[in-house]
Amino acid sequence: MTRRLILCACAATSLFMTASALGQTAPAAKPQKTLEYLTAADIDPARLLAAPPVDGSPIAQADLAETRRIAAGATPERLAQAKWDDEHENPSAFDATLGKDFDLRALPATAEVLRIAKLDGDLAAGAAKKFFARKRPWAVDSAIQTCDPNDKPVGSYPSGHATMGYTVAMTYAALIPEKAQALMARADDYAYSREVCGSHYGSDTRASAVISAVVVTTLLKNPEFQAKMEAARTELRAAKITAQ
């Protein structure tokens, strides 16, 4: 009996040591993203945005009614566009606006300024989402269908997708001013897709435009970013994408 107990204890110890070793070799958590040029003060949500409408208030009810109307009235074609936009939260959403031959992969300097702007814009939107913790339309009204049921139910204000869209559009507009109107129209339509998807209110996407304007304006004042923008302009002129 004593021998059996010793063997069991050894086996248990071996299993514990194996489990501990497995735990030590588990993949490390992804490194947290940090701001590239902006500071925490630059993206302080309390300074950038008014609070969203209070749940149940007349303004919030009107916001919800408008989102219901848009989501319910979307044509199959517009819903398909909204789903495509949902799946493309990156600068490729603007490729068609810039022309059929536009290829960001061949423009590393341009891709770099977009990467920086998108990163700081994403972090600004994320900070605001956490600060305001607004419920999404479909979390308030389960009858509203959404393009992405895996989204977190809290984090509606502002829209991350719309922030990306406006930030990229504004950065491109600074580089290719002759296409500024088309780019901003595309950003508006991309933001509207979030309402078609039932993922955001109109007030969410309007807040995104505010955050994006602050992010891009602040970046454009940074000397290092200005130098990167000039390199991107030179690259775009050489590629005959802009005449400016």
C-alpha positions as YAML, in Angstrom:
chain: A
units: angstrom
residues:
- id: 1
  name: MET
  ca: [0.00, 0.00, 0.00]
- id: 2
  name: THR
  ca: [2.84, 2.38, 0.92]
- id: 3
  name: ARG
  ca: [4.57, 1.70, -2.38]
- id: 4
  name: ARG
  ca: [1.31, 2.44, -4.24]
- id: 5
  name: LEU
  ca: [0.91, 5.77, -2.43]
- id: 6
  name: ILE
  ca: [4.49, 6.74, -3.29]
- id: 7
  name: LEU
  ca: [3.93, 5.91, -6.96]
- id: 8
  name: CYS
  ca: [0.71, 7.96, -7.03]
- id: 9
  name: ALA
  ca: [2.46, 10.90, -5.42]
- id: 10
  name: CYS
  ca: [5.29, 10.73, -7.96]
- id: 11
  name: ALA
  ca: [2.80, 10.60, -10.82]
- id: 12
  name: ALA
  ca: [0.91, 13.60, -9.45]
- id: 13
  name: THR
  ca: [4.16, 15.54, -9.06]
- id: 14
  name: SER
  ca: [5.13, 14.68, -12.63]
- id: 15
  name: LEU
  ca: [1.76, 15.88, -13.97]
- id: 16
  name: PHE
  ca: [2.04, 19.11, -11.98]
- id: 17
  name: MET
  ca: [5.53, 19.78, -13.31]
- id: 18
  name: THR
  ca: [4.40, 19.05, -16.88]
- id: 19
  name: ALA
  ca: [1.43, 21.40, -16.52]
- id: 20
  name: SER
  ca: [3.71, 24.09, -15.11]
- id: 21
  name: ALA
  ca: [6.12, 23.68, -18.01]
- id: 22
  name: LEU
  ca: [3.26, 23.95, -20.49]
- id: 23
  name: GLY
  ca: [2.10, 27.11, -18.79]
- id: 24
  name: GLN
  ca: [5.56, 28.60, -19.08]
- id: 25
  name: THR
  ca: [5.67, 27.94, -22.82]
- id: 26
  name: ALA
  ca: [2.25, 29.43, -23.51]
- id: 27
  name: PRO
  ca: [2.31, 32.20, -26.16]
- id: 28
  name: ALA
  ca: [2.98, 35.62, -24.73]
- id: 29
  name: ALA
  ca: [0.24, 38.23, -24.90]
- id: 30
  name: LYS
  ca: [0.37, 40.56, -27.91]
- id: 31
  name: PRO
  ca: [2.25, 43.78, -27.15]
- id: 32
  name: GLN
  ca: [-0.05, 46.69, -26.41]
- id: 33
  name: LYS
  ca: [-0.22, 49.31, -29.15]
- id: 34
  name: THR
  ca: [1.08, 52.74, -28.25]
- id: 35
  name: LEU
  ca: [0.58, 56.17, -29.77]
- id: 36
  name: GLU
  ca: [3.03, 57.04, -32.54]
- id: 37
  name: TYR
  ca: [3.17, 60.85, -32.34]
- id: 38
  name: LEU
  ca: [0.14, 61.94, -30.33]
- id: 39
  name: THR
  ca: [0.04, 62.01, -26.53]
- id: 40
  name: ALA
  ca: [-2.59, 60.78, -24.09]
- id: 41
  name: ALA
  ca: [-3.61, 64.41, -23.53]
- id: 42
  name: ASP
  ca: [-4.15, 64.86, -27.28]
- id: 43
  name: ILE
  ca: [-6.75, 62.07, -27.32]
- id: 44
  name: ASP
  ca: [-8.35, 62.65, -23.92]
- id: 45
  name: PRO
  ca: [-12.03, 61.75, -24.60]
- id: 46
  name: ALA
  ca: [-13.31, 64.18, -21.98]
- id: 47
  name: ARG
  ca: [-11.64, 67.02, -23.90]
- id: 48
  name: LEU
  ca: [-12.55, 65.93, -27.41]
- id: 49
  name: LEU
  ca: [-16.19, 64.88, -27.21]
- id: 50
  name: ALA
  ca: [-19.44, 65.70, -25.49]
- id: 51
  name: ALA
  ca: [-21.03, 62.72, -23.77]
- id: 52
  name: PRO
  ca: [-23.43, 60.67, -25.93]
- id: 53
  name: PRO
  ca: [-27.16, 60.93, -25.30]
- id: 54
  name: VAL
  ca: [-28.28, 59.31, -22.04]
- id: 55
  name: ASP
  ca: [-30.07, 55.97, -22.56]
- id: 56
  name: GLY
  ca: [-33.82, 56.47, -22.58]
- id: 57
  name: SER
  ca: [-33.64, 60.24, -23.10]
- id: 58
  name: PRO
  ca: [-35.65, 61.83, -25.94]
- id: 59
  name: ILE
  ca: [-32.44, 62.45, -27.91]
- id: 60
  name: ALA
  ca: [-31.32, 58.84, -27.42]
- id: 61
  name: GLN
  ca: [-34.75, 57.59, -28.47]
- id: 62
  name: ALA
  ca: [-34.61, 59.69, -31.64]
- id: 63
  name: ASP
  ca: [-31.09, 58.39, -32.32]
- id: 64
  name: LEU
  ca: [-32.33, 54.81, -31.93]
- id: 65
  name: ALA
  ca: [-35.39, 55.40, -34.12]
- id: 66
  name: GLU
  ca: [-33.19, 56.78, -36.90]
- id: 67
  name: THR
  ca: [-30.86, 53.77, -36.69]
- id: 68
  name: ARG
  ca: [-33.86, 51.41, -36.82]
- id: 69
  name: ARG
  ca: [-35.16, 53.21, -39.90]
- id: 70
  name: ILE
  ca: [-31.83, 53.09, -41.72]
- id: 71
  name: ALA
  ca: [-31.10, 49.45, -40.88]
- id: 72
  name: ALA
  ca: [-34.61, 48.29, -41.78]
- id: 73
  name: GLY
  ca: [-34.82, 50.29, -45.01]
- id: 74
  name: ALA
  ca: [-31.49, 49.32, -46.55]
- id: 75
  name: THR
  ca: [-31.68, 47.71, -49.98]
- id: 76
  name: PRO
  ca: [-29.90, 44.36, -50.48]
- id: 77
  name: GLU
  ca: [-27.24, 46.19, -52.49]
- id: 78
  name: ARG
  ca: [-26.62, 48.78, -49.75]
- id: 79
  name: LEU
  ca: [-26.53, 46.09, -47.07]
- id: 80
  name: ALA
  ca: [-23.97, 44.16, -49.13]
- id: 81
  name: GLN
  ca: [-21.86, 47.34, -49.33]
- id: 82
  name: ALA
  ca: [-22.17, 47.80, -45.57]
- id: 83
  name: LYS
  ca: [-21.03, 44.23, -44.96]
- id: 84
  name: TRP
  ca: [-18.05, 44.74, -47.29]
- id: 85
  name: ASP
  ca: [-17.16, 47.92, -45.43]
- id: 86
  name: ASP
  ca: [-17.48, 46.08, -42.11]
- id: 87
  name: GLU
  ca: [-14.89, 43.54, -43.30]
- id: 88
  name: HIS
  ca: [-12.46, 46.17, -44.62]
- id: 89
  name: GLU
  ca: [-11.45, 48.37, -41.71]
- id: 90
  name: ASN
  ca: [-8.31, 49.56, -43.46]
- id: 91
  name: PRO
  ca: [-7.20, 51.98, -46.22]
- id: 92
  name: SER
  ca: [-8.27, 49.54, -48.95]
- id: 93
  name: ALA
  ca: [-11.77, 50.96, -48.43]
- id: 94
  name: PHE
  ca: [-10.56, 53.98, -50.45]
- id: 95
  name: ASP
  ca: [-8.77, 52.21, -53.29]
- id: 96
  name: ALA
  ca: [-11.69, 52.51, -55.70]
- id: 97
  name: THR
  ca: [-12.03, 56.23, -54.93]
- id: 98
  name: LEU
  ca: [-8.39, 56.77, -55.86]
- id: 99
  name: GLY
  ca: [-8.66, 54.96, -59.19]
- id: 100
  name: LYS
  ca: [-8.59, 51.46, -60.59]
- id: 101
  name: ASP
  ca: [-4.80, 51.49, -60.94]
- id: 102
  name: PHE
  ca: [-4.10, 52.72, -57.42]
- id: 103
  name: ASP
  ca: [-1.99, 50.25, -55.43]
- id: 104
  name: LEU
  ca: [-0.89, 51.27, -51.94]
- id: 105
  name: ARG
  ca: [1.52, 48.31, -51.81]
- id: 106
  name: ALA
  ca: [3.67, 50.11, -54.39]
- id: 107
  name: LEU
  ca: [3.74, 53.30, -52.30]
- id: 108
  name: PRO
  ca: [5.65, 52.61, -49.08]
- id: 109
  name: ALA
  ca: [6.04, 56.23, -48.00]
- id: 110
  name: THR
  ca: [2.31, 56.82, -48.43]
- id: 111
  name: ALA
  ca: [1.49, 53.58, -46.63]
- id: 112
  name: GLU
  ca: [3.68, 54.72, -43.73]
- id: 113
  name: VAL
  ca: [1.82, 57.98, -43.10]
- id: 114
  name: LEU
  ca: [-1.49, 56.14, -43.34]
- id: 115
  name: ARG
  ca: [-0.25, 53.54, -40.86]
- id: 116
  name: ILE
  ca: [0.66, 56.24, -38.36]
- id: 117
  name: ALA
  ca: [-2.59, 58.15, -38.77]
- id: 118
  name: LYS
  ca: [-4.67, 54.98, -38.54]
- id: 119
  name: LEU
  ca: [-2.82, 53.78, -35.44]
- id: 120
  name: ASP
  ca: [-3.25, 57.03, -33.52]
- id: 121
  name: GLY
  ca: [-6.84, 57.30, -34.72]
- id: 122
  name: ASP
  ca: [-7.61, 53.75, -33.61]
- id: 123
  name: LEU
  ca: [-6.18, 54.40, -30.16]
- id: 124
  name: ALA
  ca: [-8.10, 57.67, -29.85]
- id: 125
  name: ALA
  ca: [-11.36, 55.93, -30.75]
- id: 126
  name: GLY
  ca: [-10.58, 53.04, -28.39]
- id: 127
  name: ALA
  ca: [-9.96, 55.41, -25.49]
- id: 128
  name: ALA
  ca: [-13.29, 57.15, -26.13]
- id: 129
  name: LYS
  ca: [-15.17, 53.85, -26.43]
- id: 130
  name: LYS
  ca: [-13.86, 52.78, -23.03]
- id: 131
  name: PHE
  ca: [-14.51, 56.18, -21.45]
- id: 132
  name: PHE
  ca: [-18.13, 56.57, -22.62]
- id: 133
  name: ALA
  ca: [-19.13, 52.86, -22.64]
- id: 134
  name: ARG
  ca: [-22.24, 53.39, -24.74]
- id: 135
  name: LYS
  ca: [-24.38, 50.39, -25.67]
- id: 136
  name: ARG
  ca: [-24.68, 49.56, -29.36]
- id: 137
  name: PRO
  ca: [-28.09, 49.92, -31.03]
- id: 138
  name: TRP
  ca: [-28.61, 46.14, -31.26]
- id: 139
  name: ALA
  ca: [-27.76, 45.82, -27.55]
- id: 140
  name: VAL
  ca: [-30.57, 48.26, -26.78]
- id: 141
  name: ASP
  ca: [-33.05, 46.83, -29.30]
- id: 142
  name: SER
  ca: [-32.58, 43.13, -30.09]
- id: 143
  name: ALA
  ca: [-34.80, 43.50, -33.17]
- id: 144
  name: ILE
  ca: [-32.01, 45.42, -34.91]
- id: 145
  name: GLN
  ca: [-29.88, 43.10, -37.03]
- id: 146
  name: THR
  ca: [-26.13, 43.60, -37.12]
- id: 147
  name: CYS
  ca: [-23.43, 42.77, -39.64]
- id: 148
  name: ASP
  ca: [-21.12, 41.60, -36.87]
- id: 149
  name: PRO
  ca: [-22.79, 39.81, -33.94]
- id: 150
  name: ASN
  ca: [-19.34, 39.19, -32.42]
- id: 151
  name: ASP
  ca: [-18.91, 42.88, -31.63]
- id: 152
  name: LYS
  ca: [-18.87, 43.81, -27.97]
- id: 153
  name: PRO
  ca: [-22.29, 45.15, -26.93]
- id: 154
  name: VAL
  ca: [-20.66, 48.16, -25.24]
- id: 155
  name: GLY
  ca: [-18.41, 50.53, -27.19]
- id: 156
  name: SER
  ca: [-20.72, 52.26, -29.62]
- id: 157
  name: TYR
  ca: [-19.44, 55.84, -29.14]
- id: 158
  name: PRO
  ca: [-17.54, 56.64, -31.29]
- id: 159
  name: SER
  ca: [-17.36, 54.21, -34.22]
- id: 160
  name: GLY
  ca: [-13.94, 52.64, -34.73]
- id: 161
  name: HIS
  ca: [-14.67, 51.91, -38.39]
- id: 162
  name: ALA
  ca: [-15.84, 55.47, -39.04]
- id: 163
  name: THR
  ca: [-12.84, 56.90, -37.21]
- id: 164
  name: MET
  ca: [-10.55, 54.86, -39.44]
- id: 165
  name: GLY
  ca: [-12.45, 56.02, -42.51]
- id: 166
  name: TYR
  ca: [-12.35, 59.71, -41.69]
- id: 167
  name: THR
  ca: [-8.73, 59.58, -40.53]
- id: 168
  name: VAL
  ca: [-7.56, 57.86, -43.71]
- id: 169
  name: ALA
  ca: [-9.68, 60.12, -45.92]
- id: 170
  name: MET
  ca: [-8.35, 63.29, -44.27]
- id: 171
  name: THR
  ca: [-4.76, 62.09, -44.54]
- id: 172
  name: TYR
  ca: [-5.22, 61.19, -48.20]
- id: 173
  name: ALA
  ca: [-6.92, 64.56, -48.79]
- id: 174
  name: ALA
  ca: [-3.85, 66.36, -47.44]
- id: 175
  name: LEU
  ca: [-1.73, 64.37, -49.87]
- id: 176
  name: ILE
  ca: [-4.03, 64.43, -52.90]
- id: 177
  name: PRO
  ca: [-6.11, 67.62, -52.54]
- id: 178
  name: GLU
  ca: [-7.69, 67.30, -55.98]
- id: 179
  name: LYS
  ca: [-9.48, 64.19, -54.72]
- id: 180
  name: ALA
  ca: [-10.44, 65.62, -51.31]
- id: 181
  name: GLN
  ca: [-14.17, 65.90, -52.02]
- id: 182
  name: ALA
  ca: [-14.43, 62.37, -53.39]
- id: 183
  name: LEU
  ca: [-12.44, 61.01, -50.46]
- id: 184
  name: MET
  ca: [-14.60, 62.74, -47.86]
- id: 185
  name: ALA
  ca: [-17.78, 61.61, -49.64]
- id: 186
  name: ARG
  ca: [-16.48, 58.05, -49.45]
- id: 187
  name: ALA
  ca: [-15.71, 58.53, -45.75]
- id: 188
  name: ASP
  ca: [-19.29, 59.71, -45.15]
- id: 189
  name: ASP
  ca: [-20.66, 56.70, -47.01]
- id: 190
  name: TYR
  ca: [-18.33, 54.35, -45.14]
- id: 191
  name: ALA
  ca: [-19.56, 55.83, -41.85]
- id: 192
  name: TYR
  ca: [-23.18, 55.45, -42.98]
- id: 193
  name: SER
  ca: [-22.50, 51.74, -43.46]
- id: 194
  name: ARG
  ca: [-22.15, 51.46, -39.69]
- id: 195
  name: GLU
  ca: [-25.75, 52.58, -39.30]
- id: 196
  name: VAL
  ca: [-26.91, 50.28, -42.11]
- id: 197
  name: CYS
  ca: [-25.21, 47.47, -40.19]
- id: 198
  name: GLY
  ca: [-27.08, 48.41, -37.01]
- id: 199
  name: SER
  ca: [-23.72, 48.72, -35.28]
- id: 200
  name: HIS
  ca: [-23.75, 52.46, -34.54]
- id: 201
  name: TYR
  ca: [-25.91, 55.53, -34.16]
- id: 202
  name: GLY
  ca: [-25.52, 58.62, -36.28]
- id: 203
  name: SER
  ca: [-24.17, 60.45, -33.23]
- id: 204
  name: ASP
  ca: [-21.42, 57.79, -32.99]
- id: 205
  name: THR
  ca: [-20.16, 58.38, -36.51]
- id: 206
  name: ARG
  ca: [-20.37, 62.16, -36.14]
- id: 207
  name: ALA
  ca: [-18.16, 61.82, -33.05]
- id: 208
  name: SER
  ca: [-15.75, 59.79, -35.17]
- id: 209
  name: ALA
  ca: [-15.39, 62.68, -37.61]
- id: 210
  name: VAL
  ca: [-14.50, 65.00, -34.72]
- id: 211
  name: ILE
  ca: [-11.84, 62.63, -33.36]
- id: 212
  name: SER
  ca: [-10.36, 62.09, -36.82]
- id: 213
  name: ALA
  ca: [-10.11, 65.84, -37.45]
- id: 214
  name: VAL
  ca: [-8.26, 66.31, -34.17]
- id: 215
  name: VAL
  ca: [-5.92, 63.38, -34.84]
- id: 216
  name: VAL
  ca: [-5.01, 64.44, -38.37]
- id: 217
  name: THR
  ca: [-4.71, 68.16, -37.54]
- id: 218
  name: THR
  ca: [-2.42, 67.38, -34.60]
- id: 219
  name: LEU
  ca: [-0.29, 65.00, -36.66]
- id: 220
  name: LEU
  ca: [0.12, 67.57, -39.41]
- id: 221
  name: LYS
  ca: [1.67, 69.97, -36.89]
- id: 222
  name: ASN
  ca: [4.36, 67.45, -35.94]
- id: 223
  name: PRO
  ca: [7.69, 68.13, -37.75]
- id: 224
  name: GLU
  ca: [8.59, 64.44, -38.06]
- id: 225
  name: PHE
  ca: [5.19, 63.61, -39.48]
- id: 226
  name: GLN
  ca: [5.42, 66.60, -41.84]
- id: 227
  name: ALA
  ca: [8.65, 65.15, -43.23]
- id: 228
  name: LYS
  ca: [6.98, 61.80, -43.79]
- id: 229
  name: MET
  ca: [4.08, 63.52, -45.52]
- id: 230
  name: GLU
  ca: [6.46, 65.32, -47.86]
- id: 231
  name: ALA
  ca: [8.11, 62.02, -48.73]
- id: 232
  name: ALA
  ca: [4.67, 60.59, -49.49]
- id: 233
  name: ARG
  ca: [3.82, 63.59, -51.72]
- id: 234
  name: THR
  ca: [7.05, 63.12, -53.64]
- id: 235
  name: GLU
  ca: [6.25, 59.45, -54.10]
- id: 236
  name: LEU
  ca: [2.70, 60.17, -55.29]
- id: 237
  name: ARG
  ca: [3.92, 62.79, -57.77]
- id: 238
  name: ALA
  ca: [6.48, 60.33, -59.16]
- id: 239
  name: ALA
  ca: [3.71, 57.76, -59.55]
- id: 240
  name: LYS
  ca: [1.57, 60.44, -61.32]
- id: 241
  name: ILE
  ca: [-1.23, 60.01, -58.76]
- id: 242
  name: THR
  ca: [-1.21, 63.68, -57.83]
- id: 243
  name: ALA
  ca: [-0.12, 66.74, -59.75]
- id: 244
  name: GLN
  ca: [0.36, 68.85, -56.61]
...
